Tab-separated table of C-alpha atoms in Angstrom:
chain	number	residue	atom	x	y	z
A	89	LYS	CA	0.000	0.000	0.000
A	90	ALA	CA	1.336	3.443	-0.890
A	91	ILE	CA	2.338	5.744	1.961
A	92	ALA	CA	1.605	9.444	1.468
A	93	GLY	CA	4.639	11.723	1.487
A	94	PRO	CA	4.945	15.444	2.413
A	95	ALA	CA	1.941	17.450	1.321
A	96	LEU	CA	2.944	20.030	-1.256
A	97	SER	CA	-0.010	21.182	-3.333
A	98	GLY	CA	0.510	21.242	-7.051
A	99	TRP	CA	3.474	18.833	-7.088
A	100	PRO	CA	3.178	15.678	-9.226
A	101	LEU	CA	3.709	12.434	-7.300
A	102	ILE	CA	6.123	9.630	-8.094
A	103	ARG	CA	6.491	6.221	-6.522
A	104	LEU	CA	9.768	4.981	-5.129
A	105	SER	CA	10.673	1.376	-4.345
A	106	PRO	CA	13.495	1.668	-1.813
A	107	GLY	CA	14.137	-2.060	-1.509
A	108	ARG	CA	12.839	-5.559	-1.893
A	109	GLY	CA	9.857	-6.187	0.304
A	110	ALA	CA	9.679	-2.566	1.478
A	111	PRO	CA	6.459	-0.624	0.977
A	112	LYS	CA	6.295	1.820	-1.882
A	113	ARG	CA	6.332	5.477	-0.840
A	114	THR	CA	4.631	8.362	-2.615
A	115	LEU	CA	6.800	11.517	-2.622
A	116	PRO	CA	6.577	14.905	-4.378
A	117	ALA	CA	8.641	15.030	-7.586
A	118	TYR	CA	10.943	18.011	-7.077
A	119	GLU	CA	14.626	18.785	-7.180
A	120	GLY	CA	16.728	21.303	-5.342
A	121	GLY	CA	18.449	22.138	-2.057
A	122	HIS	CA	16.886	22.798	1.300
A	123	MET	CA	16.074	26.389	0.349
A	124	GLY	CA	14.237	25.802	-2.915
A	125	SER	CA	13.133	23.392	-5.581
A	126	VAL	CA	12.610	23.010	-9.313
A	127	ARG	CA	9.472	21.592	-10.875
A	128	ARG	CA	7.572	21.623	-14.145
A	129	ALA	CA	5.061	24.433	-14.069
A	130	PRO	CA	1.437	23.239	-14.002
A	131	ARG	CA	-0.310	23.213	-17.389
A	132	THR	CA	2.730	24.611	-19.223
A	133	ASP	CA	5.943	23.327	-20.739
A	134	ARG	CA	8.074	25.683	-18.631
A	135	TRP	CA	10.004	25.032	-15.426
A	136	GLU	CA	9.623	26.765	-12.084
A	137	ALA	CA	12.373	27.615	-9.587
A	138	ARG	CA	10.779	28.089	-6.170
A	139	TYR	CA	12.478	29.310	-3.019
A	140	ARG	CA	11.751	31.014	0.279
A	141	ASP	CA	13.548	34.331	0.661
A	142	PRO	CA	15.184	35.571	3.899
A	143	LEU	CA	12.083	37.678	4.571
A	144	GLY	CA	9.970	34.523	4.710
A	145	GLY	CA	8.204	35.054	1.390
A	146	GLN	CA	7.693	32.321	-1.201
A	147	ARG	CA	9.110	33.308	-4.593
A	148	THR	CA	8.759	31.662	-7.990
A	149	LYS	CA	10.424	32.289	-11.309
A	150	THR	CA	9.798	30.364	-14.518
A	151	PHE	CA	12.301	29.317	-17.173
A	152	LYS	CA	12.201	27.687	-20.567
A	153	THR	CA	14.476	24.826	-19.559
A	154	LYS	CA	15.004	22.826	-16.416
A	155	ALA	CA	18.748	23.545	-16.560
A	156	ASP	CA	18.157	27.320	-16.521
A	157	ALA	CA	15.879	26.988	-13.506
A	158	LYS	CA	18.475	24.933	-11.622
A	159	VAL	CA	21.253	27.424	-12.406
A	160	PHE	CA	19.081	30.302	-11.177
A	161	LEU	CA	18.115	28.474	-7.996
A	162	SER	CA	21.731	27.607	-7.280
A	163	GLY	CA	22.687	31.272	-7.592
A	164	VAL	CA	19.852	32.332	-5.295
A	165	GLU	CA	20.804	29.778	-2.641
A	166	THR	CA	24.421	30.940	-2.789
A	167	SER	CA	23.372	34.584	-2.404
A	168	ILE	CA	21.159	33.751	0.564
A	169	ALA	CA	23.885	31.693	2.224
A	170	ARG	CA	26.362	34.569	1.827
A	171	GLY	CA	23.901	37.164	3.046
A	172	ALA	CA	24.053	38.885	-0.342
A	173	TRP	CA	20.465	38.297	-1.457
A	174	ARG	CA	18.538	41.420	-2.395
A	175	GLU	CA	14.812	41.826	-2.881
A	176	PRO	CA	14.451	41.882	-6.707
A	177	GLY	CA	11.890	44.690	-6.963
A	178	ARG	CA	13.744	46.850	-4.462
A	179	SER	CA	17.093	46.620	-6.245
A	180	ARG	CA	15.451	47.525	-9.559
A	181	ALA	CA	14.202	50.863	-8.217
A	182	LYS	CA	15.334	53.834	-10.274
A	183	PHE	CA	18.057	56.113	-8.943
A	184	SER	CA	15.648	59.052	-8.702
A	185	LYS	CA	13.434	57.080	-6.295
A	186	VAL	CA	16.351	55.871	-4.178
A	187	ALA	CA	17.815	59.387	-4.019
A	188	GLY	CA	14.467	60.716	-2.818
A	189	GLU	CA	14.315	58.046	-0.116
A	190	TRP	CA	17.853	58.947	0.943
A	191	LEU	CA	16.904	62.601	1.284
A	192	ALA	CA	13.922	61.671	3.444
A	193	SER	CA	15.909	59.202	5.569
A	194	ASN	CA	17.520	61.923	7.684
A	195	PRO	CA	14.851	64.242	9.118
A	196	ASN	CA	17.464	65.941	11.296
A	197	LYS	CA	19.395	67.271	8.324
A	198	ARG	CA	19.691	71.055	8.329
A	199	ALA	CA	17.396	72.843	5.914
A	200	THR	CA	20.308	74.436	4.068
A	201	THR	CA	22.068	71.074	3.665
A	202	TYR	CA	18.846	69.416	2.494
A	203	ALA	CA	18.289	72.158	-0.084
A	204	ARG	CA	21.870	71.858	-1.357
A	205	ASP	CA	21.673	68.058	-1.667
A	206	ALA	CA	18.292	68.239	-3.414
A	207	THR	CA	19.678	70.788	-5.875
A	208	VAL	CA	22.705	68.606	-6.635
A	209	ILE	CA	20.463	65.594	-7.272
A	210	ARG	CA	18.081	67.551	-9.481
A	211	THR	CA	20.720	69.491	-11.430
A	212	HIS	CA	23.671	67.135	-11.817
A	213	LEU	CA	22.794	63.562	-10.802
A	214	GLY	CA	19.229	63.149	-12.023
A	215	PRO	CA	19.813	64.062	-15.692
A	216	VAL	CA	22.363	61.245	-16.023
A	217	LEU	CA	21.249	58.604	-13.500
A	218	GLY	CA	17.609	59.375	-12.728
A	219	ASP	CA	15.966	56.708	-14.913
A	220	ILE	CA	18.597	53.998	-14.424
A	221	PRO	CA	17.742	51.135	-12.012
A	222	VAL	CA	20.102	51.560	-9.096
A	223	ASN	CA	21.413	47.999	-9.396
A	224	GLN	CA	22.492	48.725	-12.982
A	225	ILE	CA	24.558	51.829	-12.236
A	226	ARG	CA	28.206	51.162	-13.035
A	227	PRO	CA	31.415	53.105	-12.336
A	228	SER	CA	31.261	54.308	-15.948
A	229	HIS	CA	27.934	56.035	-15.234
A	230	VAL	CA	29.453	57.738	-12.210
A	231	GLN	CA	32.347	58.959	-14.325
A	232	VAL	CA	29.919	60.462	-16.854
A	233	VAL	CA	28.355	62.487	-14.027
A	234	ILE	CA	31.771	63.836	-13.031
A	235	ASP	CA	32.845	64.589	-16.606
A	236	ARG	CA	29.670	66.523	-17.347
A	237	MET	CA	30.108	68.684	-14.268
A	238	VAL	CA	33.664	69.447	-15.349
A	239	GLU	CA	32.443	70.303	-18.862
A	240	ARG	CA	29.971	72.769	-17.367
A	241	GLY	CA	32.875	74.609	-15.776
A	242	LEU	CA	32.256	73.716	-12.130
A	243	ALA	CA	35.233	74.284	-9.849
A	244	PRO	CA	37.089	71.146	-8.701
A	245	LYS	CA	35.963	71.722	-5.110
A	246	THR	CA	32.329	71.957	-6.202
A	247	VAL	CA	32.613	68.802	-8.293
A	248	ARG	CA	34.037	66.931	-5.327
A	249	THR	CA	31.263	68.211	-3.054
A	250	ASP	CA	28.571	67.113	-5.525
A	251	TYR	CA	30.286	63.740	-5.927
A	252	GLY	CA	30.064	63.385	-2.155
A	253	VAL	CA	26.264	63.575	-2.445
A	254	LEU	CA	26.222	60.821	-5.059
A	255	ARG	CA	28.520	58.653	-2.983
A	256	ALA	CA	26.308	59.172	0.081
A	257	VAL	CA	23.175	58.106	-1.828
A	258	LEU	CA	24.779	54.914	-3.119
A	259	SER	CA	26.425	54.093	0.221
A	260	TRP	CA	22.993	54.378	1.821
A	261	ALA	CA	21.661	51.991	-0.832
A	262	VAL	CA	24.314	49.467	0.228
A	263	GLU	CA	23.578	49.940	3.935
A	264	THR	CA	19.854	49.374	3.372
A	265	ASP	CA	20.469	46.228	1.278
A	266	ILE	CA	19.223	47.708	-1.979
A	267	ILE	CA	22.501	46.960	-3.779
A	268	ASP	CA	25.534	44.854	-2.918
A	269	ARG	CA	28.286	47.294	-3.786
A	270	SER	CA	28.594	50.978	-4.528
A	271	PRO	CA	29.685	51.889	-8.071
A	272	CYS	CA	31.560	54.910	-6.673
A	273	ARG	CA	34.975	53.361	-7.101
A	274	GLY	CA	37.891	54.228	-9.339
A	275	THR	CA	36.324	57.601	-10.112
A	276	ARG	CA	38.629	60.208	-11.653
A	277	LEU	CA	38.034	63.552	-9.952
A	278	PRO	CA	39.474	66.924	-10.983
A	279	GLU	CA	42.617	67.866	-9.124
A	280	MET	CA	42.503	70.519	-6.474
A	281	VAL	CA	44.993	73.228	-7.402
A	282	ARG	CA	46.185	75.074	-4.349
A	283	GLN	CA	46.832	78.722	-5.084
A	284	ARG	CA	49.460	80.516	-3.098
A	285	ARG	CA	48.010	83.307	-1.058
A	286	PRO	CA	50.066	86.509	-0.872
A	287	ILE	CA	51.521	87.236	2.549
A	288	VAL	CA	51.121	90.814	3.729
A	289	SER	CA	54.319	92.309	5.087
A	290	ALA	CA	54.602	94.844	7.914
A	291	ASP	CA	55.419	97.548	5.357
A	292	ASP	CA	52.232	96.667	3.441
A	293	VAL	CA	50.149	97.017	6.628
A	294	GLU	CA	51.786	100.337	7.416
A	295	ARG	CA	51.026	101.699	3.962
A	296	LEU	CA	47.417	100.458	4.153
A	297	VAL	CA	46.879	102.076	7.550
A	298	GLY	CA	48.399	105.315	6.327
A	299	ALA	CA	46.035	105.394	3.362
A	300	MET	CA	42.917	105.109	5.563
A	301	PRO	CA	41.005	108.045	7.124
A	302	ASP	CA	41.991	108.727	10.715
A	303	ASP	CA	38.767	107.243	12.114
A	304	TYR	CA	39.478	103.837	10.528
A	305	ARG	CA	43.227	103.476	10.995
A	306	ALA	CA	42.980	101.725	14.374
A	307	ALA	CA	40.375	99.273	13.063
A	308	VAL	CA	42.480	98.379	10.020
A	309	LEU	CA	45.586	97.896	12.153
A	310	LEU	CA	43.809	95.654	14.648
A	311	GLY	CA	42.278	93.623	11.822
A	312	ALA	CA	45.675	93.166	10.254
A	313	ILE	CA	47.096	91.664	13.433
A	314	GLY	CA	44.315	89.081	13.700
A	315	LEU	CA	41.214	90.489	15.382
A	316	ARG	CA	37.861	89.641	13.828
A	317	GLN	CA	35.484	92.357	12.668
A	318	GLY	CA	33.122	91.895	15.616
A	319	GLU	CA	36.023	92.069	18.067
A	320	VAL	CA	37.352	95.254	16.481
A	321	PHE	CA	33.953	96.986	16.475
A	322	GLY	CA	33.265	95.867	20.040
A	323	LEU	CA	36.527	97.238	21.355
A	324	ARG	CA	36.275	100.241	23.656
A	325	VAL	CA	38.855	102.909	24.350
A	326	GLY	CA	39.040	101.909	28.009
A	327	ALA	CA	39.915	98.343	27.072
A	328	VAL	CA	43.006	99.297	25.103
């Protein structure tokens, strides 16, 4: 007499004869590891790879051949075992959506900083990356963003500041398990050219003070030796 195996709805049943004289057992016909299985899809000629994701959800993807389904399932199981699995729909979100979520993720950000970051995203990042799924952004896309800012004549310091916004968005995407790795790597940034600042000599200060009206000479002299404007204006005769 056949003995019923594990109840999995929709799975075809096969009979196994484990040995002479042993009862036949009825088991579900599936293949795969402990995390998933491969079966022929009901009422079609395609094959299904089924697995349970780390969030506890049951997921299914169909393939034309059984071999393709097994290769996919093997890759999924490896990703889950390594902790590198990402929710498919989440990782396919466009950069514009992810950037908006990043902006909203820090409610304590100062209004001026928020406005600057939003402007950078809208003006420089969005036109290049906005419609690209975030998991498809490559280092080459990042380099295009940098090159276009340079072509527009932005100063090297500004380009680096704007790049910092892009890097922050994509680092946040890694931290929140949207993508595995940030594409902000190997990026060529414009060099910062340090300009030598002229050093004012004592003779220069003396000439500058001499050229000022009498009422301002003391203020110019005190400023030249290091006092800030507020300190100079707040100084009283009795404190000298």
